[in-house]
PDB file of N, CA and C in Angstrom:
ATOM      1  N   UNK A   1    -173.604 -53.023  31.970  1.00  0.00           N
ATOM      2  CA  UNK A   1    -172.399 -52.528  31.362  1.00  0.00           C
ATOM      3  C   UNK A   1    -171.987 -51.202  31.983  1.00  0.00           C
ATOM      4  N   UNK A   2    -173.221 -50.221  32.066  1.00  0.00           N
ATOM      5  CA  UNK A   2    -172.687 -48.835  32.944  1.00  0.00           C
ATOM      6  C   UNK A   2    -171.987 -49.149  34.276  1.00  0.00           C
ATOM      7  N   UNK A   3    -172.419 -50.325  34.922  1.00  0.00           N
ATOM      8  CA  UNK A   3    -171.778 -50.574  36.395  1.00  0.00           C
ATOM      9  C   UNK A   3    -170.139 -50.705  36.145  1.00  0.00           C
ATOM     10  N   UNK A   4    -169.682 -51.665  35.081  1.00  0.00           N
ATOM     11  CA  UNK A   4    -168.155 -51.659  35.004  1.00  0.00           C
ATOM     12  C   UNK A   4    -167.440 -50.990  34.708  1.00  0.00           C
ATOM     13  N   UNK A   5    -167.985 -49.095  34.212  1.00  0.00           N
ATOM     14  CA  UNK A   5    -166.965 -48.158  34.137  1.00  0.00           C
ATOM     15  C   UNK A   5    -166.990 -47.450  35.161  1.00  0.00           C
ATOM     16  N   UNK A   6    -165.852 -47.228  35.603  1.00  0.00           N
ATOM     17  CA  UNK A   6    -165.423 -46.231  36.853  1.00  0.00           C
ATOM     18  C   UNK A   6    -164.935 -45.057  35.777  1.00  0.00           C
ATOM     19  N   UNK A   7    -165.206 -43.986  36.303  1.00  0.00           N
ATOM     20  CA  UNK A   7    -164.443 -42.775  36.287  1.00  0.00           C
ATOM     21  C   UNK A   7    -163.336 -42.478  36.936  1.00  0.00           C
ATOM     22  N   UNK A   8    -162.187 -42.014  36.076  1.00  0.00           N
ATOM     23  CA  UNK A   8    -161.063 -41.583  36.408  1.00  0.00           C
ATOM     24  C   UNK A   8    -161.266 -40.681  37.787  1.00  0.00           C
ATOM     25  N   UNK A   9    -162.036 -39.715  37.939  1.00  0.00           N
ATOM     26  CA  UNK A   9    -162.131 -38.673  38.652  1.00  0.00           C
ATOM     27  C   UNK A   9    -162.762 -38.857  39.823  1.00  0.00           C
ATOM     28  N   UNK A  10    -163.509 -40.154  40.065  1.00  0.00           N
ATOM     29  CA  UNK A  10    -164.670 -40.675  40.741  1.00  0.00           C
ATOM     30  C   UNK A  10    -163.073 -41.270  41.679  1.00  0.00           C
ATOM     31  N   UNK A  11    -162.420 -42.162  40.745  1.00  0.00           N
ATOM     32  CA  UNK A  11    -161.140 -43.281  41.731  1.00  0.00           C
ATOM     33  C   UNK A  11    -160.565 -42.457  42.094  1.00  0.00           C
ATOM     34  N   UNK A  12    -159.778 -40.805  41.558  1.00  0.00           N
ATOM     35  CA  UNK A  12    -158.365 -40.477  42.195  1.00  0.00           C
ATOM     36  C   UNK A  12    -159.490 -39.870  43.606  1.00  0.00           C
ATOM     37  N   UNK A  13    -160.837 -39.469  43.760  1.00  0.00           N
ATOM     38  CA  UNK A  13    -161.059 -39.553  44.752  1.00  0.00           C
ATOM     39  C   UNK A  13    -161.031 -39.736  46.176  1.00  0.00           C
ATOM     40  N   UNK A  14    -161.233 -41.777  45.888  1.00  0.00           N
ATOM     41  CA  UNK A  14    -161.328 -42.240  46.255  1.00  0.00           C
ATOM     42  C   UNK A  14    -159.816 -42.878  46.713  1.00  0.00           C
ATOM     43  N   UNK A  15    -159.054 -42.623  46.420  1.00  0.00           N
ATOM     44  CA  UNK A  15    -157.647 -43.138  46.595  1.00  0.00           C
ATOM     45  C   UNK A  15    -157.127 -42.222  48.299  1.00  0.00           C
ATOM     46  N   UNK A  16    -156.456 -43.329  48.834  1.00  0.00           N
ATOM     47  CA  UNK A  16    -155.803 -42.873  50.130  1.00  0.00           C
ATOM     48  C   UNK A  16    -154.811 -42.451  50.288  1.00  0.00           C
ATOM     49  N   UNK A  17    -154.090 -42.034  50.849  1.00  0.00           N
ATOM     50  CA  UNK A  17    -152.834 -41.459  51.126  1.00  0.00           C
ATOM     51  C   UNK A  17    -151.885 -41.992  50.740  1.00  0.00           C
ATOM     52  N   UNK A  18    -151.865 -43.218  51.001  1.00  0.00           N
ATOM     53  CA  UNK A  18    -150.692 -44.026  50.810  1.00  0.00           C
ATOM     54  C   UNK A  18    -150.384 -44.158  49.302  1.00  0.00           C
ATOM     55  N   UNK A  19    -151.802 -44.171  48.342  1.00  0.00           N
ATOM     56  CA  UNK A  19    -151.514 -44.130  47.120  1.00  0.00           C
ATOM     57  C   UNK A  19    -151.325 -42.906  46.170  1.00  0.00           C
ATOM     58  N   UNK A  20    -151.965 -42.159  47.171  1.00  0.00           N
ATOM     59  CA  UNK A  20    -151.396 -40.410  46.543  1.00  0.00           C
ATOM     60  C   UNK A  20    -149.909 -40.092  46.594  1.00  0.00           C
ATOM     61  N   UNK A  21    -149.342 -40.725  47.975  1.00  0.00           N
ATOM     62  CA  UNK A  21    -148.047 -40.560  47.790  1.00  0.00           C
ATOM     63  C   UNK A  21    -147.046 -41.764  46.860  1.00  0.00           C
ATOM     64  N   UNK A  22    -147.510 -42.748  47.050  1.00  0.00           N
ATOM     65  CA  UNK A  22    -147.111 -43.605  45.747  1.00  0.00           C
ATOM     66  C   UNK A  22    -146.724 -42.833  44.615  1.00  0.00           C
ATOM     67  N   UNK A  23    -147.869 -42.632  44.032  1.00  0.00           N
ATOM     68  CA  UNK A  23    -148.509 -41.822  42.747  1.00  0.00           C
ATOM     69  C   UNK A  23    -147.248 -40.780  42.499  1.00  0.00           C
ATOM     70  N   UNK A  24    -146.965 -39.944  43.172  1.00  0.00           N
ATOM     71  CA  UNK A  24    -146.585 -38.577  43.658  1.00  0.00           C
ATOM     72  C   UNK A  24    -145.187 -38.628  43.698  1.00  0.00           C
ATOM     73  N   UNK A  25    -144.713 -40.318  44.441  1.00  0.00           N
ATOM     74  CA  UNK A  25    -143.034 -40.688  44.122  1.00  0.00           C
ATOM     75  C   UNK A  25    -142.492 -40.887  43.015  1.00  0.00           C
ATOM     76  N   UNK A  26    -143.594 -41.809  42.211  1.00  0.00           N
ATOM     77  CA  UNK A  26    -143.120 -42.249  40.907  1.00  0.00           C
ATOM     78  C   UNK A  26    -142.966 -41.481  40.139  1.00  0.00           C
ATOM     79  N   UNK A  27    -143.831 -40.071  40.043  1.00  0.00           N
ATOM     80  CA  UNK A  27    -143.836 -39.439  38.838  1.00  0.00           C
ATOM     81  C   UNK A  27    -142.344 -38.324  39.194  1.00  0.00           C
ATOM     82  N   UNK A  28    -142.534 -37.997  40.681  1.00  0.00           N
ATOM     83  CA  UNK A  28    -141.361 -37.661  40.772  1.00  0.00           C
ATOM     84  C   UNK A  28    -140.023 -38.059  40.642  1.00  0.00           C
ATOM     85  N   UNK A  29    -139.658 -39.469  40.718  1.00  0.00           N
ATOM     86  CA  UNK A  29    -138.691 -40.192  40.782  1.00  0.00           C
ATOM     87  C   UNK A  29    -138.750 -40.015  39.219  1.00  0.00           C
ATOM     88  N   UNK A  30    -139.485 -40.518  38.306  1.00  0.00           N
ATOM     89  CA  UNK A  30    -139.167 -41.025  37.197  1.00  0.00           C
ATOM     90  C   UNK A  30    -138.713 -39.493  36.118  1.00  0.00           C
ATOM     91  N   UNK A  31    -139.314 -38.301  36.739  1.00  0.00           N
ATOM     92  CA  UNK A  31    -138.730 -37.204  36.097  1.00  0.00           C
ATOM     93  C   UNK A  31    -137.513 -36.970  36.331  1.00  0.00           C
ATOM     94  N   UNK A  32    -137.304 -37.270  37.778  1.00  0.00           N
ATOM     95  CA  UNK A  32    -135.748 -37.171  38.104  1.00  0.00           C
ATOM     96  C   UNK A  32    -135.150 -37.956  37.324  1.00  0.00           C
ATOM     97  N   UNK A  33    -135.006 -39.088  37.284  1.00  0.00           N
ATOM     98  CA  UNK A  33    -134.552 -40.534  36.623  1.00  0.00           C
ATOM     99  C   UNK A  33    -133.755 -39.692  34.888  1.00  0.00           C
ATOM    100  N   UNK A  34    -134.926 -38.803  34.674  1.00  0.00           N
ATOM    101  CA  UNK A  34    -134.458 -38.629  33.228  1.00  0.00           C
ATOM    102  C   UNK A  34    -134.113 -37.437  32.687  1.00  0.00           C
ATOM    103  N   UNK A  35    -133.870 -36.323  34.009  1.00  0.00           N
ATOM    104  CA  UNK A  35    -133.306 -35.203  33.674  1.00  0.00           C
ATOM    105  C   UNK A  35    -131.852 -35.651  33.736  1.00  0.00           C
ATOM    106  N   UNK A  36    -131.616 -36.906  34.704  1.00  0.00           N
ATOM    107  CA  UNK A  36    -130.412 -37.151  35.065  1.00  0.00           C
ATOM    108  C   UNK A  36    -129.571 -37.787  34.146  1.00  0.00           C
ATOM    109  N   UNK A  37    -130.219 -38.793  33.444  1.00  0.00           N
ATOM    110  CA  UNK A  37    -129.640 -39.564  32.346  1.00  0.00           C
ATOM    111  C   UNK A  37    -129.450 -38.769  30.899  1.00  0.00           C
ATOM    112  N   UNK A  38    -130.154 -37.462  30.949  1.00  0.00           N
ATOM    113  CA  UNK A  38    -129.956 -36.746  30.203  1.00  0.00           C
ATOM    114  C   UNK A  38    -128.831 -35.642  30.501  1.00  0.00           C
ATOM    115  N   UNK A  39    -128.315 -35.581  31.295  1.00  0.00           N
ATOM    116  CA  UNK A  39    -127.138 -34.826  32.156  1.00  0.00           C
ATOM    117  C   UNK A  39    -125.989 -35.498  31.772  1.00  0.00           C
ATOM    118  N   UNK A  40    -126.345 -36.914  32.054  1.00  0.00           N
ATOM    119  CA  UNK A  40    -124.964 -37.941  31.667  1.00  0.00           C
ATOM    120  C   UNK A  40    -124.783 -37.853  30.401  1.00  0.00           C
ATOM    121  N   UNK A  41    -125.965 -37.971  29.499  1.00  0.00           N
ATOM    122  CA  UNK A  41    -125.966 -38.378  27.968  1.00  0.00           C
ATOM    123  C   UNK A  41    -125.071 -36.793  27.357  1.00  0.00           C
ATOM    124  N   UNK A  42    -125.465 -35.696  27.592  1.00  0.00           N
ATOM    125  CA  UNK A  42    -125.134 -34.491  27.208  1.00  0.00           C
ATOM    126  C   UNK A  42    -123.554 -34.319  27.674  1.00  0.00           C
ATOM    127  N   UNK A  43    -122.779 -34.768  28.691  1.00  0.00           N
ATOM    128  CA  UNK A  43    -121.797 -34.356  29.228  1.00  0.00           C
ATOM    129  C   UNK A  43    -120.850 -35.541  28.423  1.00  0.00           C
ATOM    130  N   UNK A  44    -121.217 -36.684  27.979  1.00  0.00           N
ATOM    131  CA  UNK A  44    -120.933 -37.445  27.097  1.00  0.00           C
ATOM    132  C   UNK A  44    -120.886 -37.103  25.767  1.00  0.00           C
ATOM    133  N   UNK A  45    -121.745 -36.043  25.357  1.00  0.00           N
ATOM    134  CA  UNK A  45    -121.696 -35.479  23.949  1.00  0.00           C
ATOM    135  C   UNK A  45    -120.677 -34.238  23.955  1.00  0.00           C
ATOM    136  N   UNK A  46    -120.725 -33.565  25.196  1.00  0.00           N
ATOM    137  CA  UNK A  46    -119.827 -32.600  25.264  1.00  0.00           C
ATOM    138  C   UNK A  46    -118.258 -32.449  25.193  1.00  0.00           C
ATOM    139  N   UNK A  47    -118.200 -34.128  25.125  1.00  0.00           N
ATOM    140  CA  UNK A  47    -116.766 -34.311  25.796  1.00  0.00           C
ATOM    141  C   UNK A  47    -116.410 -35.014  24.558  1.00  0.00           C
ATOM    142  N   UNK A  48    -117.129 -35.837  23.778  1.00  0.00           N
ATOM    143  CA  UNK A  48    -117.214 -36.220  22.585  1.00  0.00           C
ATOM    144  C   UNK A  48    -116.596 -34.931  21.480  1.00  0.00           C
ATOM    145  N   UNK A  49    -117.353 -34.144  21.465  1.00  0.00           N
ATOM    146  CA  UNK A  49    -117.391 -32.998  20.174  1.00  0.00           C
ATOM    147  C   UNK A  49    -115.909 -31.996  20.680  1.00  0.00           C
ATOM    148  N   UNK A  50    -115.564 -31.889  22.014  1.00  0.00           N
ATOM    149  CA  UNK A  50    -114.035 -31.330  22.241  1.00  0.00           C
ATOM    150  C   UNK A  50    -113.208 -31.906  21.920  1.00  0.00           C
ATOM    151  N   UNK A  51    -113.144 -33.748  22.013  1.00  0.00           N
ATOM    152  CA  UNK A  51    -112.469 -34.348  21.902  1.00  0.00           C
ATOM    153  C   UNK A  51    -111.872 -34.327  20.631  1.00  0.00           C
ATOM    154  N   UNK A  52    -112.877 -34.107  19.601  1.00  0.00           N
ATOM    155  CA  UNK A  52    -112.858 -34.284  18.153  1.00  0.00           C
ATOM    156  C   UNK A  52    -112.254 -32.988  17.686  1.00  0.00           C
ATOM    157  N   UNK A  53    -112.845 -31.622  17.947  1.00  0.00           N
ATOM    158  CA  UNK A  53    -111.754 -30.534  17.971  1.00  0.00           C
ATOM    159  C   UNK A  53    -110.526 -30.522  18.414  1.00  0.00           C
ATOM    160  N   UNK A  54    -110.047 -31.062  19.706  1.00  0.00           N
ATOM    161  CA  UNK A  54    -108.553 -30.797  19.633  1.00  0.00           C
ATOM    162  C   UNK A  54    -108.004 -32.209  18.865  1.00  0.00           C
ATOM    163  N   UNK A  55    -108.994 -33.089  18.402  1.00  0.00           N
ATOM    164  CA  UNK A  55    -107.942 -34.070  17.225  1.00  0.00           C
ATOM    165  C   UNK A  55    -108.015 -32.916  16.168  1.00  0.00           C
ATOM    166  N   UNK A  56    -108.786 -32.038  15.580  1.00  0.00           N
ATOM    167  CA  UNK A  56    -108.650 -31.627  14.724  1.00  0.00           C
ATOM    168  C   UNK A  56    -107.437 -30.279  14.759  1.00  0.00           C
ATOM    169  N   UNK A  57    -106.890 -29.912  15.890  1.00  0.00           N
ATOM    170  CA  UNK A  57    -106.002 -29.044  15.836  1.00  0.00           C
ATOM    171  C   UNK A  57    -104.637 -29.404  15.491  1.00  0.00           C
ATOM    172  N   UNK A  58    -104.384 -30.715  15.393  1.00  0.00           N
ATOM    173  CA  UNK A  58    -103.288 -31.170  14.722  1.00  0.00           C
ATOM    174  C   UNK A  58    -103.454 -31.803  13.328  1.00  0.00           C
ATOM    175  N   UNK A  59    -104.526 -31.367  12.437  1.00  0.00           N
ATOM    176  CA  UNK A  59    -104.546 -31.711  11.501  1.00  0.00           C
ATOM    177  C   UNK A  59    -103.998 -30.290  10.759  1.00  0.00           C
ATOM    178  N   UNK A  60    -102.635 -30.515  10.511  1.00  0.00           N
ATOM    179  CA  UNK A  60    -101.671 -29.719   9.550  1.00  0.00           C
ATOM    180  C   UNK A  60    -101.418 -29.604   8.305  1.00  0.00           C
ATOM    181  N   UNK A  61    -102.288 -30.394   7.452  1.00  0.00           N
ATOM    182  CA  UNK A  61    -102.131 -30.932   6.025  1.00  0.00           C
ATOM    183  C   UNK A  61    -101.541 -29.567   5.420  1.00  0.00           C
ATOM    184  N   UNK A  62    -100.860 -30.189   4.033  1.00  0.00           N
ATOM    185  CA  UNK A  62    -100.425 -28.822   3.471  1.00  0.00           C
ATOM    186  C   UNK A  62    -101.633 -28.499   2.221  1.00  0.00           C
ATOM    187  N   UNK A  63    -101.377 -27.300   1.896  1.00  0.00           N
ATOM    188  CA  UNK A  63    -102.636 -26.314   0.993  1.00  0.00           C
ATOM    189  C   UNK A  63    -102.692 -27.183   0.311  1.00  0.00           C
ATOM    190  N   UNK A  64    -102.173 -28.088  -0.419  1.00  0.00           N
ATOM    191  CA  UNK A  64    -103.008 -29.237  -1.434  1.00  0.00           C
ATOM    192  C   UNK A  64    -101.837 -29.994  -1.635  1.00  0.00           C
ATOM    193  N   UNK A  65    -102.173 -31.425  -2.567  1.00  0.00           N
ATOM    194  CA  UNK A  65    -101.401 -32.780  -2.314  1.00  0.00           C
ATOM    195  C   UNK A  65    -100.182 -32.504  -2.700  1.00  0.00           C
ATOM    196  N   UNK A  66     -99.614 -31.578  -3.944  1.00  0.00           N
ATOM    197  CA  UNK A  66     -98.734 -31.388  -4.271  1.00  0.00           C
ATOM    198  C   UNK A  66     -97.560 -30.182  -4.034  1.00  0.00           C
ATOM    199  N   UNK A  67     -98.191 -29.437  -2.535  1.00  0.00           N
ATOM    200  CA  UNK A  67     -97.172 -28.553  -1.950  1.00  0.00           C
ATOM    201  C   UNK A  67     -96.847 -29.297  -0.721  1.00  0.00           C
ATOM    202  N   UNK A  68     -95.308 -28.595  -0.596  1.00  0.00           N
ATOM    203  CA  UNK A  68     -94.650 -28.778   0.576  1.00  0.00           C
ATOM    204  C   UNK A  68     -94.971 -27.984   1.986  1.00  0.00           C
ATOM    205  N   UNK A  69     -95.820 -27.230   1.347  1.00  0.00           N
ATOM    206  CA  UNK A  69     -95.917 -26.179   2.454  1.00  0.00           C
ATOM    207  C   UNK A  69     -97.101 -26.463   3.242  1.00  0.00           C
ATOM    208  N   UNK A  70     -97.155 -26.389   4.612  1.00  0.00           N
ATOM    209  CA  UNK A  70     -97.953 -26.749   5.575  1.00  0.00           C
ATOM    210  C   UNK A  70     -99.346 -25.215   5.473  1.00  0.00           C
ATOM    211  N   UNK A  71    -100.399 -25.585   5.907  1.00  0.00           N
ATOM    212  CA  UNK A  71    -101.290 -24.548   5.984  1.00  0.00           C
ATOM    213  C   UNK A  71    -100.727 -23.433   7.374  1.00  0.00           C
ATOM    214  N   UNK A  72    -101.253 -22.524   7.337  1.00  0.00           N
ATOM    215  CA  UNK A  72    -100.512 -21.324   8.469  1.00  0.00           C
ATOM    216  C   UNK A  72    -100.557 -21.762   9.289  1.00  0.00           C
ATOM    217  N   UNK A  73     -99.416 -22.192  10.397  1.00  0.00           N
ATOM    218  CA  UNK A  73     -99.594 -22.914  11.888  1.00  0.00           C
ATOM    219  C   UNK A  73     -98.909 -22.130  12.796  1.00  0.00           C
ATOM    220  N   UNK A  74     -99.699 -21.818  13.796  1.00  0.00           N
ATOM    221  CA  UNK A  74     -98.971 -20.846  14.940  1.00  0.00           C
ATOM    222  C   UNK A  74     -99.120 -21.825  16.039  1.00  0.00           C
ATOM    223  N   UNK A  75     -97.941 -22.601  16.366  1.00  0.00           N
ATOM    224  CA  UNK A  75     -97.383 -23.036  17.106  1.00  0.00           C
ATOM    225  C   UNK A  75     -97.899 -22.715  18.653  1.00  0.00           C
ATOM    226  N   UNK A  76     -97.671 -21.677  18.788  1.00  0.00           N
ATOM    227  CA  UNK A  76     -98.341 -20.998  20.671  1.00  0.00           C
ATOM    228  C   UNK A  76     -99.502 -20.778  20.462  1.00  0.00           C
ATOM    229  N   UNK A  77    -100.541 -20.469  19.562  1.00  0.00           N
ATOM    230  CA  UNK A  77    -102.199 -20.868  19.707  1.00  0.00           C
ATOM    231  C   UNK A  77    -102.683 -22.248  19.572  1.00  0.00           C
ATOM    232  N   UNK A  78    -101.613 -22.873  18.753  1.00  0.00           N
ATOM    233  CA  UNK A  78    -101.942 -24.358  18.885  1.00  0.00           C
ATOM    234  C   UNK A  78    -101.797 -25.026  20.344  1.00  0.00           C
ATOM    235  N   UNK A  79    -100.848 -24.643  20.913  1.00  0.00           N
ATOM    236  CA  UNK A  79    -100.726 -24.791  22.334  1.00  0.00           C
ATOM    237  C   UNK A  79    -101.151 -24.662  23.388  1.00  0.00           C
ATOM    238  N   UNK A  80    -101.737 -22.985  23.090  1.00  0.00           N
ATOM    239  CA  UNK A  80    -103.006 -22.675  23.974  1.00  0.00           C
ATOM    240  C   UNK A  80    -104.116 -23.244  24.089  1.00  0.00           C
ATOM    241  N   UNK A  81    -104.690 -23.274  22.646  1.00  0.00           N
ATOM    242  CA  UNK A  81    -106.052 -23.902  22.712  1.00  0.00           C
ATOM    243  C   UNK A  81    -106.286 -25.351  23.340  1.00  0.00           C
ATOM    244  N   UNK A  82    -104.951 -25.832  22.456  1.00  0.00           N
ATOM    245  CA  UNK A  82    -104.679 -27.675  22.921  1.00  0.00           C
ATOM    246  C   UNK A  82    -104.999 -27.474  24.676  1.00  0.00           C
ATOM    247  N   UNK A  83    -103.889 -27.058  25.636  1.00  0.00           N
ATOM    248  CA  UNK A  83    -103.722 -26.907  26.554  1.00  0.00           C
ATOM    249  C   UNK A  83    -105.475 -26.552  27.577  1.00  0.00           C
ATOM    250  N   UNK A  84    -106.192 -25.471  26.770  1.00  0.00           N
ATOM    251  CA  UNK A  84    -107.644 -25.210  27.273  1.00  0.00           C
ATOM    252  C   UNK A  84    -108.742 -26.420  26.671  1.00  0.00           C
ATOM    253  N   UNK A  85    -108.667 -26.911  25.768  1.00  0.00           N
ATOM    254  CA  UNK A  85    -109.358 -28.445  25.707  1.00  0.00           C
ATOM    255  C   UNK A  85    -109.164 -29.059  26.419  1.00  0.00           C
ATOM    256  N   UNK A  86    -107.630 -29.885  26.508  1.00  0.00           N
ATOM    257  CA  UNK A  86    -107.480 -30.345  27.671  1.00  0.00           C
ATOM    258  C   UNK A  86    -107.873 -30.627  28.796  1.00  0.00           C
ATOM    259  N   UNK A  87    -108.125 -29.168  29.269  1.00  0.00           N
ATOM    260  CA  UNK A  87    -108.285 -29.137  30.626  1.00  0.00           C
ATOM    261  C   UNK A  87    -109.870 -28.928  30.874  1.00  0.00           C
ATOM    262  N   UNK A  88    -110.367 -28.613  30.018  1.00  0.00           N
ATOM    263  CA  UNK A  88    -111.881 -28.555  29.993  1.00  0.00           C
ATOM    264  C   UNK A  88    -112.297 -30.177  29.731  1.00  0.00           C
ATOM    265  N   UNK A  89    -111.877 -31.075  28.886  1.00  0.00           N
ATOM    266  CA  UNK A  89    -112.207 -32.304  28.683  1.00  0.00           C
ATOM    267  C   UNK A  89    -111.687 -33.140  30.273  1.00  0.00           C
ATOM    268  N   UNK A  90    -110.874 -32.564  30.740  1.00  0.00           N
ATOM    269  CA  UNK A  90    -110.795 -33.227  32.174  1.00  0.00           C
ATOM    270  C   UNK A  90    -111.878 -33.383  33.203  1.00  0.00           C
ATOM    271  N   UNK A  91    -112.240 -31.788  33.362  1.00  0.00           N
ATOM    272  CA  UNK A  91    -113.347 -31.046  34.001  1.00  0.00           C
ATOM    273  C   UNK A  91    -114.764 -31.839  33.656  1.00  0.00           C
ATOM    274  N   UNK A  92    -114.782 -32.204  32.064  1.00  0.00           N
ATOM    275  CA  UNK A  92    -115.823 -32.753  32.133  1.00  0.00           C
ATOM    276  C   UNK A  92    -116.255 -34.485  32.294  1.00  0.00           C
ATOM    277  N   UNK A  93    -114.685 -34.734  32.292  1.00  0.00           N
ATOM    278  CA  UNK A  93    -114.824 -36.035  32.813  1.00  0.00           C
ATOM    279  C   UNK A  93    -114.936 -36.730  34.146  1.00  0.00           C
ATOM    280  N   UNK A  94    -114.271 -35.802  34.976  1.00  0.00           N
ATOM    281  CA  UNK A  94    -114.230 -35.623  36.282  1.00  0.00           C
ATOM    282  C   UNK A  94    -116.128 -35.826  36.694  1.00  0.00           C
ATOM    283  N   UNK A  95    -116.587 -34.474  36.282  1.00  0.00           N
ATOM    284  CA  UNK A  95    -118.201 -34.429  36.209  1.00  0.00           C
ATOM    285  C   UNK A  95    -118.497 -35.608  36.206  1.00  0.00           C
ATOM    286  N   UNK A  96    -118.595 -35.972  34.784  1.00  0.00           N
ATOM    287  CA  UNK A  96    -118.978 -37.134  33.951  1.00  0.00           C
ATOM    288  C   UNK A  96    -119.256 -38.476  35.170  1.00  0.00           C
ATOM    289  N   UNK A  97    -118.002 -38.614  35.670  1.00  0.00           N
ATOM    290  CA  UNK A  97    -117.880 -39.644  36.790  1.00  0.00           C
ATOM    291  C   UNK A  97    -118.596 -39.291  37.643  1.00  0.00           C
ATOM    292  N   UNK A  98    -118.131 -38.424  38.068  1.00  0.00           N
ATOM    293  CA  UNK A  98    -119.417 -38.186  39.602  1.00  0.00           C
ATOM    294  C   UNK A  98    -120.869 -37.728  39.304  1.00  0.00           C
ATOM    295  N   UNK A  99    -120.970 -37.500  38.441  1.00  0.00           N
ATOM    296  CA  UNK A  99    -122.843 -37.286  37.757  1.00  0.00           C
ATOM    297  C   UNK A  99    -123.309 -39.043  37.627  1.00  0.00           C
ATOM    298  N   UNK A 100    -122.409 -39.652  36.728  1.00  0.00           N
ATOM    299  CA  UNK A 100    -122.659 -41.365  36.701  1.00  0.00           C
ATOM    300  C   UNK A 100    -122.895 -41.967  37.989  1.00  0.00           C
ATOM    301  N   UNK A 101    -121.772 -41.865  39.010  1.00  0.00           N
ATOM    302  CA  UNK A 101    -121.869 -42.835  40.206  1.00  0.00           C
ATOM    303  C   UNK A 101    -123.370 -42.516  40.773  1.00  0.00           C
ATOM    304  N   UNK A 102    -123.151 -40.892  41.390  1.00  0.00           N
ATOM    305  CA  UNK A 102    -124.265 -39.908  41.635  1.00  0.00           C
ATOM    306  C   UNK A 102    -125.573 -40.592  40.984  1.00  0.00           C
ATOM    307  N   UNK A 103    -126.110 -41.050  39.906  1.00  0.00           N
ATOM    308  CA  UNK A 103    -127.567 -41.651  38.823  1.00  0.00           C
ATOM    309  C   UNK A 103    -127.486 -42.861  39.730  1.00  0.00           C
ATOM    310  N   UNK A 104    -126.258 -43.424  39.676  1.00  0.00           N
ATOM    311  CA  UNK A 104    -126.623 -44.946  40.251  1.00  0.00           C
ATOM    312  C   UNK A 104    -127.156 -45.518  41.392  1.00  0.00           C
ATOM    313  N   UNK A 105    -126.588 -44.582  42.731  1.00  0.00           N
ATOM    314  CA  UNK A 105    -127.142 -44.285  44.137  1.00  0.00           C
ATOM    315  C   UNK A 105    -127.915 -43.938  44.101  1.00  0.00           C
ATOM    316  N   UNK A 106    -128.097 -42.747  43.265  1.00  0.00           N
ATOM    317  CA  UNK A 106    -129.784 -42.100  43.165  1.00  0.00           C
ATOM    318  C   UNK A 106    -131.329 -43.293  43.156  1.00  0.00           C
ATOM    319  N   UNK A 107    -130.850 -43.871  41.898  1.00  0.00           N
ATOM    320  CA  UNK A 107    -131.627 -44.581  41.005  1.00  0.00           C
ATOM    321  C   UNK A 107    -131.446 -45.979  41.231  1.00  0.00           C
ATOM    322  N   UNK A 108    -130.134 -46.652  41.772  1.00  0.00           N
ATOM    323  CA  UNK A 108    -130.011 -48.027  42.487  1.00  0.00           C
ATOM    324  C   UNK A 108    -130.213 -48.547  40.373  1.00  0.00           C
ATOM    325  N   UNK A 109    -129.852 -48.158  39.376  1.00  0.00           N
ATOM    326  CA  UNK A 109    -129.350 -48.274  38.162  1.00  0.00           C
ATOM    327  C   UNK A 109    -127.593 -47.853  38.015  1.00  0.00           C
ATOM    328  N   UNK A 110    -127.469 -49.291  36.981  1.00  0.00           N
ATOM    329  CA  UNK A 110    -125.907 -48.757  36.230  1.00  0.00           C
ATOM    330  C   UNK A 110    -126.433 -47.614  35.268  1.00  0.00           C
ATOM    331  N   UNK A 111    -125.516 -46.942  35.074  1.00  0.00           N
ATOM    332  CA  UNK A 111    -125.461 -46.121  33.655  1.00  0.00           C
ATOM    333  C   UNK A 111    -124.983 -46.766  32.281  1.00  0.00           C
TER     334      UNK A 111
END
């Protein structure tokens, strides 16, 4: 029974080049693999949670069901901000795409 256990420490030894570098790709590849998909996943959340703020900048409701009057709306900060979402949700879609294609060549995976 002692003959059929090898030691861990006894094999990486004994291992050749070819499998050190094996060894050495995979773990590298596969860390890459998932900083990357975590790059995509995050720039997907990022673009998500702006998206949802500038829907929320046109939510104008008035102070309660039974006034006419709209809550305080300044027109040119609504504009501004709208206008800087915008263009930041572009930016990150732009990314978004070329980080995706970028995983797939990398990784020879769809996203």
């Amino acid at each position: 029974m002692e003959d059929e256990l090898q030691p861990r420490f006894i094999e990486s030894l004994q291992r050749n080049n070819d499998q050190i570098r094996e060894d050495r790709a995979r773990t590298i590849g596969a860390d890459s693999e998932l900083i990357y998909r975590r790059r995509v996943e995050d720039l997907e959340l990022k673009i998500k949670r702006l998206e949802r703020e500038q829907d929320g900048l046109i939510d104008i409701s008035p102070l309660d069901r039974n006034s006419l009057t709209f809550a305080d709306f300044n027109p040119e900060a609504f504009v501004q901000k709208d206008m800087e979402l915008s263009l930041t949700i572009r930016n990150l879609n732009i990314q978004l795409e070329v980080t995706r294609k970028r995983f797939e060549y990398l990784f020879g995976k769809k996203y």
